[in-house]
mmCIF file of C-alpha atoms and ligand atoms in Angstrom:
data_model
loop_
_atom_site.group_PDB
_atom_site.id
_atom_site.type_symbol
_atom_site.label_atom_id
_atom_site.label_comp_id
_atom_site.label_asym_id
_atom_site.label_seq_id
_atom_site.Cartn_x
_atom_site.Cartn_y
_atom_site.Cartn_z
ATOM 1 C CA MET A 1 91.859 92.092 103.764
ATOM 2 C CA SER A 2 91.952 88.478 103.232
ATOM 3 C CA ASP A 3 94.806 86.674 102.540
ATOM 4 C CA LYS A 4 94.128 85.628 98.792
ATOM 5 C CA VAL A 5 92.367 87.910 96.662
ATOM 6 C CA ASN A 6 90.649 87.366 92.753
ATOM 7 C CA PHE A 7 93.038 87.734 89.657
ATOM 8 C CA GLY A 8 90.115 87.288 87.275
ATOM 9 C CA ASP A 9 89.752 84.138 88.343
ATOM 10 C CA THR A 10 93.113 82.770 89.924
ATOM 11 C CA LEU A 11 93.273 83.167 93.234
ATOM 12 C CA VAL A 12 96.545 85.760 94.640
ATOM 13 C CA SER A 13 98.107 87.227 97.300
ATOM 14 C CA PRO A 14 96.712 91.253 97.619
ATOM 15 C CA GLU A 15 100.317 92.727 96.218
ATOM 16 C CA GLU A 16 100.360 89.938 93.205
ATOM 17 C CA LYS A 17 96.999 91.078 91.812
ATOM 18 C CA THR A 18 97.978 94.937 92.222
ATOM 19 C CA ARG A 19 101.302 94.112 90.348
ATOM 20 C CA ARG A 20 99.499 91.734 87.831
ATOM 21 C CA VAL A 21 96.899 93.979 87.193
ATOM 22 C CA GLY A 22 99.826 96.846 86.611
ATOM 23 C CA ALA A 23 101.386 94.123 83.646
ATOM 24 C CA VAL A 24 97.703 93.675 81.923
ATOM 25 C CA PHE A 25 97.627 97.868 81.849
ATOM 26 C CA SER A 26 101.403 98.561 80.257
ATOM 27 C CA SER A 27 100.646 95.525 77.962
ATOM 28 C CA VAL A 28 97.476 96.861 76.697
ATOM 29 C CA ALA A 29 98.063 100.925 76.813
ATOM 30 C CA ARG A 30 98.753 101.576 73.555
ATOM 31 C CA ARG A 31 96.646 99.678 71.671
ATOM 32 C CA TYR A 32 93.566 100.214 74.889
ATOM 33 C CA ASP A 33 92.134 102.890 72.866
ATOM 34 C CA LEU A 34 91.859 100.657 69.170
ATOM 35 C CA MET A 35 90.578 97.713 71.464
ATOM 36 C CA ASN A 36 87.846 99.351 73.120
ATOM 37 C CA ASP A 37 86.032 100.422 70.088
ATOM 38 C CA LEU A 38 86.810 96.768 68.729
ATOM 39 C CA MET A 39 85.518 94.921 72.354
ATOM 40 C CA SER A 40 82.783 97.338 72.419
ATOM 41 C CA GLY A 41 81.387 98.086 68.989
ATOM 42 C CA GLY A 42 82.199 101.555 69.662
ATOM 43 C CA MET A 43 79.444 101.861 72.583
ATOM 44 C CA HIS A 44 81.708 102.812 75.008
ATOM 45 C CA ARG A 45 81.762 106.567 73.567
ATOM 46 C CA LEU A 46 78.398 106.645 74.337
ATOM 47 C CA TRP A 47 78.389 104.731 77.624
ATOM 48 C CA LYS A 48 81.124 107.757 78.418
ATOM 49 C CA ASP A 49 79.089 110.568 77.109
ATOM 50 C CA ARG A 50 75.987 109.663 78.654
ATOM 51 C CA PHE A 51 78.365 109.162 82.147
ATOM 52 C CA VAL A 52 79.682 112.710 81.556
ATOM 53 C CA ASN A 53 76.039 113.973 81.271
ATOM 54 C CA ARG A 54 75.370 112.700 84.396
ATOM 55 C CA VAL A 55 78.026 114.096 86.288
ATOM 56 C CA LYS A 56 77.370 117.652 84.767
ATOM 57 C CA PRO A 57 80.808 118.824 84.856
ATOM 58 C CA ARG A 58 80.567 122.809 85.805
ATOM 59 C CA THR A 59 83.251 125.405 84.577
ATOM 60 C CA GLY A 60 86.498 125.935 86.908
ATOM 61 C CA GLU A 61 84.929 122.763 89.127
ATOM 62 C CA ALA A 62 87.738 120.571 90.430
ATOM 63 C CA ILE A 63 87.127 116.805 89.458
ATOM 64 C CA LEU A 64 89.585 114.074 89.940
ATOM 65 C CA ASP A 65 89.437 111.245 87.170
ATOM 66 C CA MET A 66 90.586 107.923 88.820
ATOM 67 C CA ALA A 67 91.662 105.298 86.945
ATOM 68 C CA GLY A 68 91.453 107.739 84.045
ATOM 69 C CA GLY A 69 93.970 105.810 81.984
ATOM 70 C CA THR A 70 94.549 107.163 78.440
ATOM 71 C CA GLY A 71 91.970 110.347 79.341
ATOM 72 C CA ASP A 72 88.846 109.327 77.588
ATOM 73 C CA VAL A 73 86.506 110.527 80.412
ATOM 74 C CA ALA A 74 88.865 113.216 81.462
ATOM 75 C CA PHE A 75 88.713 114.963 77.955
ATOM 76 C CA ARG A 76 84.725 114.858 78.000
ATOM 77 C CA MET A 77 84.794 116.536 81.282
ATOM 78 C CA ALA A 78 87.839 119.104 80.370
ATOM 79 C CA ARG A 79 85.897 120.040 77.397
ATOM 80 C CA ARG A 80 82.877 121.387 79.379
ATOM 81 C CA GLY A 81 85.424 123.474 81.720
ATOM 82 C CA ALA A 82 86.058 121.628 84.573
ATOM 83 C CA GLN A 83 89.902 121.334 86.211
ATOM 84 C CA VAL A 84 90.429 117.573 85.548
ATOM 85 C CA THR A 85 92.921 115.692 87.054
ATOM 86 C CA VAL A 86 93.446 112.502 85.796
ATOM 87 C CA ALA A 87 95.269 110.060 87.961
ATOM 88 C CA ASP A 88 96.153 106.562 87.719
ATOM 89 C CA ILE A 89 98.237 103.644 89.155
ATOM 90 C CA ASN A 90 99.913 102.821 85.875
ATOM 91 C CA ALA A 91 102.298 105.778 84.264
ATOM 92 C CA ASP A 92 102.257 104.111 80.862
ATOM 93 C CA MET A 93 98.395 104.431 80.304
ATOM 94 C CA LEU A 94 99.157 108.148 81.571
ATOM 95 C CA ALA A 95 101.704 108.731 79.530
ATOM 96 C CA VAL A 96 99.295 107.791 76.359
ATOM 97 C CA GLY A 97 96.783 109.685 77.787
ATOM 98 C CA GLU A 98 98.865 112.813 77.864
ATOM 99 C CA GLN A 99 100.168 112.847 74.124
ATOM 100 C CA ARG A 100 96.421 112.585 73.158
ATOM 101 C CA ALA A 101 95.684 115.675 75.439
ATOM 102 C CA ASP A 102 98.769 117.575 73.595
ATOM 103 C CA ALA A 103 97.466 116.061 70.100
ATOM 104 C CA ARG A 104 93.889 117.701 71.176
ATOM 105 C CA GLY A 105 94.905 120.953 72.674
ATOM 106 C CA LEU A 106 93.467 120.215 76.208
ATOM 107 C CA ASP A 107 94.994 121.195 79.455
ATOM 108 C CA LEU A 108 94.893 118.582 82.302
ATOM 109 C CA THR A 109 96.685 117.502 85.268
ATOM 110 C CA TRP A 110 98.142 114.168 84.863
ATOM 111 C CA LYS A 111 99.248 111.917 88.326
ATOM 112 C CA VAL A 112 100.049 108.199 89.492
ATOM 113 C CA GLU A 113 98.093 107.383 92.482
ATOM 114 C CA ASN A 114 96.701 104.087 93.826
ATOM 115 C CA ALA A 115 93.230 104.521 94.463
ATOM 116 C CA GLU A 116 93.556 102.740 97.444
ATOM 117 C CA ALA A 117 95.781 105.478 99.606
ATOM 118 C CA LEU A 118 95.789 108.821 97.592
ATOM 119 C CA THR A 119 97.999 111.608 98.348
ATOM 120 C CA PHE A 120 95.386 114.469 98.075
ATOM 121 C CA ALA A 121 94.668 116.650 101.457
ATOM 122 C CA ASP A 122 90.769 116.054 102.209
ATOM 123 C CA ALA A 123 88.217 117.435 100.764
ATOM 124 C CA SER A 124 89.976 118.751 97.316
ATOM 125 C CA PHE A 125 87.797 118.143 94.863
ATOM 126 C CA ASP A 126 83.793 118.648 93.680
ATOM 127 C CA ALA A 127 83.118 115.599 92.121
ATOM 128 C CA TYR A 128 85.057 112.175 91.690
ATOM 129 C CA THR A 129 84.463 109.639 88.795
ATOM 130 C CA ILE A 130 86.078 106.444 88.221
ATOM 131 C CA VAL A 131 84.852 104.725 85.018
ATOM 132 C CA PHE A 132 85.412 100.947 84.180
ATOM 133 C CA GLY A 133 88.692 101.253 86.934
ATOM 134 C CA ILE A 134 87.160 100.371 90.272
ATOM 135 C CA ARG A 135 86.761 96.457 89.573
ATOM 136 C CA ASN A 136 90.785 96.390 88.924
ATOM 137 C CA VAL A 137 91.276 97.765 92.590
ATOM 138 C CA THR A 138 92.618 95.234 94.933
ATOM 139 C CA ASP A 139 90.914 96.883 97.962
ATOM 140 C CA ILE A 140 87.891 98.237 96.886
ATOM 141 C CA PRO A 141 86.556 99.828 100.054
ATOM 142 C CA ALA A 142 89.688 101.326 101.052
ATOM 143 C CA ALA A 143 89.374 103.174 97.801
ATOM 144 C CA LEU A 144 85.771 103.734 98.232
ATOM 145 C CA LYS A 145 87.123 105.547 101.804
ATOM 146 C CA GLU A 146 89.442 107.690 100.015
ATOM 147 C CA ALA A 147 87.321 109.027 97.146
ATOM 148 C CA HIS A 148 84.876 110.595 100.304
ATOM 149 C CA ARG A 149 87.786 111.730 101.792
ATOM 150 C CA VAL A 150 89.165 113.810 99.142
ATOM 151 C CA LEU A 151 85.791 115.161 98.265
ATOM 152 C CA LYS A 152 84.416 118.062 99.638
ATOM 153 C CA ARG A 153 80.827 118.309 101.278
ATOM 154 C CA GLY A 154 78.378 117.896 98.613
ATOM 155 C CA GLY A 155 81.329 116.590 96.646
ATOM 156 C CA ARG A 156 79.453 114.003 94.041
ATOM 157 C CA PHE A 157 80.791 110.279 93.211
ATOM 158 C CA TYR A 158 80.237 109.154 89.858
ATOM 159 C CA CYS A 159 81.402 105.179 89.114
ATOM 160 C CA MET A 160 80.971 103.705 85.761
ATOM 161 C CA GLU A 161 81.376 99.876 85.747
ATOM 162 C CA PHE A 162 80.481 96.707 83.652
ATOM 163 C CA SER A 163 78.072 94.448 85.256
ATOM 164 C CA SER A 164 76.786 90.658 84.443
ATOM 165 C CA SER A 165 73.528 90.753 82.687
ATOM 166 C CA ASP A 166 70.073 89.540 84.104
ATOM 167 C CA TRP A 167 68.235 89.743 81.099
ATOM 168 C CA PRO A 168 68.203 86.148 79.975
ATOM 169 C CA GLY A 169 68.802 85.970 76.140
ATOM 170 C CA PHE A 170 71.392 88.953 76.648
ATOM 171 C CA ALA A 171 73.406 87.086 79.392
ATOM 172 C CA LYS A 172 73.962 84.689 77.265
ATOM 173 C CA LEU A 173 75.045 86.233 74.021
ATOM 174 C CA TYR A 174 77.045 88.237 76.032
ATOM 175 C CA ASP A 175 78.905 85.152 77.699
ATOM 176 C CA ASN A 176 79.631 83.461 74.316
ATOM 177 C CA TRP A 177 81.065 86.996 73.024
ATOM 178 C CA ALA A 178 82.997 87.893 76.083
ATOM 179 C CA ASP A 179 85.009 84.376 76.091
ATOM 180 C CA LYS A 180 84.959 83.425 72.983
ATOM 181 C CA LEU A 181 85.532 86.567 71.094
ATOM 182 C CA ILE A 182 87.220 89.669 73.351
ATOM 183 C CA PRO A 183 90.354 87.062 74.269
ATOM 184 C CA ARG A 184 90.588 86.216 70.338
ATOM 185 C CA ILE A 185 90.749 89.848 69.326
ATOM 186 C CA GLY A 186 93.129 90.806 71.756
ATOM 187 C CA LYS A 187 95.309 88.303 70.026
ATOM 188 C CA ALA A 188 94.911 89.542 66.778
ATOM 189 C CA VAL A 189 94.926 92.886 67.075
ATOM 190 C CA ALA A 190 97.222 93.483 70.312
ATOM 191 C CA ASP A 191 99.096 89.821 70.210
ATOM 192 C CA ASP A 192 97.735 89.723 73.995
ATOM 193 C CA GLU A 193 95.199 86.997 74.842
ATOM 194 C CA GLU A 194 96.112 86.779 78.471
ATOM 195 C CA SER A 195 95.313 90.348 79.099
ATOM 196 C CA TYR A 196 91.923 90.513 77.557
ATOM 197 C CA ARG A 197 90.812 86.712 79.443
ATOM 198 C CA TYR A 198 91.802 88.840 82.476
ATOM 199 C CA LEU A 199 89.454 91.988 81.385
ATOM 200 C CA VAL A 200 86.738 89.615 81.087
ATOM 201 C CA GLU A 201 86.902 87.731 84.255
ATOM 202 C CA SER A 202 87.416 90.928 86.281
ATOM 203 C CA ILE A 203 83.682 92.114 84.919
ATOM 204 C CA ARG A 204 82.454 88.698 85.935
ATOM 205 C CA ARG A 205 83.855 88.878 89.227
ATOM 206 C CA PHE A 206 82.872 92.247 90.037
ATOM 207 C CA PRO A 207 79.826 92.874 92.632
ATOM 208 C CA ARG A 208 76.318 92.706 91.596
ATOM 209 C CA PRO A 209 75.214 96.489 91.213
ATOM 210 C CA ASN A 210 73.381 96.284 94.339
ATOM 211 C CA ALA A 211 76.182 94.874 96.281
ATOM 212 C CA PHE A 212 77.958 97.430 95.145
ATOM 213 C CA LYS A 213 75.740 99.961 96.390
ATOM 214 C CA ALA A 214 75.777 98.939 99.520
ATOM 215 C CA MET A 215 79.639 99.237 99.704
ATOM 216 C CA VAL A 216 79.278 102.905 98.118
ATOM 217 C CA ALA A 217 76.965 103.561 100.875
ATOM 218 C CA GLN A 218 79.101 101.642 103.492
ATOM 219 C CA ALA A 219 81.716 104.096 102.806
ATOM 220 C CA GLY A 220 79.768 107.273 103.995
ATOM 221 C CA PHE A 221 77.692 108.121 100.329
ATOM 222 C CA VAL A 222 74.422 109.356 100.741
ATOM 223 C CA ARG A 223 72.159 108.539 98.401
ATOM 224 C CA ALA A 224 73.547 105.790 96.790
ATOM 225 C CA ASN A 225 72.246 105.126 93.572
ATOM 226 C CA ALA A 226 72.892 102.104 90.751
ATOM 227 C CA GLU A 227 71.274 103.075 87.568
ATOM 228 C CA PRO A 228 71.641 100.429 84.940
ATOM 229 C CA MET A 229 72.219 101.003 81.097
ATOM 230 C CA LEU A 230 71.851 98.720 78.123
ATOM 231 C CA GLY A 231 70.108 95.877 79.430
ATOM 232 C CA GLY A 232 72.106 96.028 82.792
ATOM 233 C CA LEU A 233 75.649 95.295 81.288
ATOM 234 C CA VAL A 234 76.840 98.916 82.468
ATOM 235 C CA THR A 235 75.896 100.514 85.532
ATOM 236 C CA ILE A 236 76.344 104.577 86.727
ATOM 237 C CA HIS A 237 76.609 104.787 90.617
ATOM 238 C CA SER A 238 76.825 107.457 91.998
ATOM 239 C CA GLY A 239 76.619 109.209 95.710
ATOM 240 C CA TRP A 240 77.169 112.237 97.689
ATOM 241 C CA LYS A 241 79.390 113.098 100.234
ATOM 242 C CA ILE A 242 77.487 115.526 103.129
HETATM 243 N N1 SAM B 1 88.923 105.355 82.694
HETATM 244 C C1 SAM B 1 89.584 104.532 81.426
HETATM 245 C C2 SAM B 1 88.715 104.380 80.675
HETATM 246 O O1 SAM B 1 87.310 104.265 80.856
HETATM 247 O O2 SAM B 1 89.088 104.406 79.693
HETATM 248 C C3 SAM B 1 90.795 103.766 81.576
HETATM 249 C C4 SAM B 1 90.009 102.837 82.289
HETATM 250 S S1 SAM B 1 91.118 101.022 82.213
HETATM 251 C C5 SAM B 1 90.120 99.679 81.471
HETATM 252 C C6 SAM B 1 91.444 101.016 84.109
HETATM 253 C C7 SAM B 1 92.563 101.717 84.452
HETATM 254 O O3 SAM B 1 92.336 101.270 85.869
HETATM 255 C C8 SAM B 1 93.912 101.415 84.110
HETATM 256 O O4 SAM B 1 94.035 102.413 83.833
HETATM 257 C C9 SAM B 1 94.843 101.040 85.453
HETATM 258 O O5 SAM B 1 96.202 101.400 85.161
HETATM 259 C C10 SAM B 1 93.599 101.595 86.267
HETATM 260 N N2 SAM B 1 94.038 100.999 88.230
HETATM 261 C C11 SAM B 1 94.074 99.436 88.386
HETATM 262 N N3 SAM B 1 94.378 99.420 89.656
HETATM 263 C C12 SAM B 1 94.381 101.349 89.912
HETATM 264 C C13 SAM B 1 94.462 101.488 91.297
HETATM 265 N N4 SAM B 1 94.831 100.551 92.284
HETATM 266 N N5 SAM B 1 94.548 102.625 91.406
HETATM 267 C C14 SAM B 1 94.452 103.288 90.181
HETATM 268 N N6 SAM B 1 94.420 103.216 89.185
HETATM 269 C C15 SAM B 1 93.833 101.774 88.975
#
């Protein structure tokens, strides 16, 4: 990897980025779910429903929900009968998730893991999902390679991530919302303007859908696909291991 990487709009060492991302999510963990509703006007629930419909979890299959945080996507897949492992680098996010799972009577496996260097054996999972997580990972190609390694042959890779919209009017509207309002909501609700500024910057820095699709293919997945949703604000990426 190069010497410096982006933490939002600031250049830092790779180790410093991983540390700062950890601090952001430890800081937002307790307010994370409320903030998701406020920032997206509740839309994240629909995006996640749509995403899980694409994954089509089957009863009994093993799914790794990487960067699974507080479990939102994992819960939807567990309700469809999949055996879900929620993995995340941040123990604070997972702790909130475990409490939420208990309250819902859901049985999942929770594990602290860095997406770049997983401890799971080769060919462990039928599907790998990562939602709003990969843009926070310091070495994205390493994480994609690991996703490919831990999937069985025929395994599905699914990723949902924000993407900068190309729709002329919508892009400007979104930029105003993101730059001005999200950090303010972060300050008002979570008393944490900086973390939410990072989230906005990290969305803008994430590769365009076609560039990310090429990275998915580069990691060895076939039929790499990028499906834009809501004017391109969010994209579902997929690929298949053969
Ligand atoms: N997937 C959840 C959702 O959609 O609600 C959580 C998304 S949250 C925006 C991003 C998550 O990525 C955080 O929980 C963070 O700890 C995790 N993360 C960041 N870098 C990671 C890494 N290198 N390995 C694993 N998880 C990571």
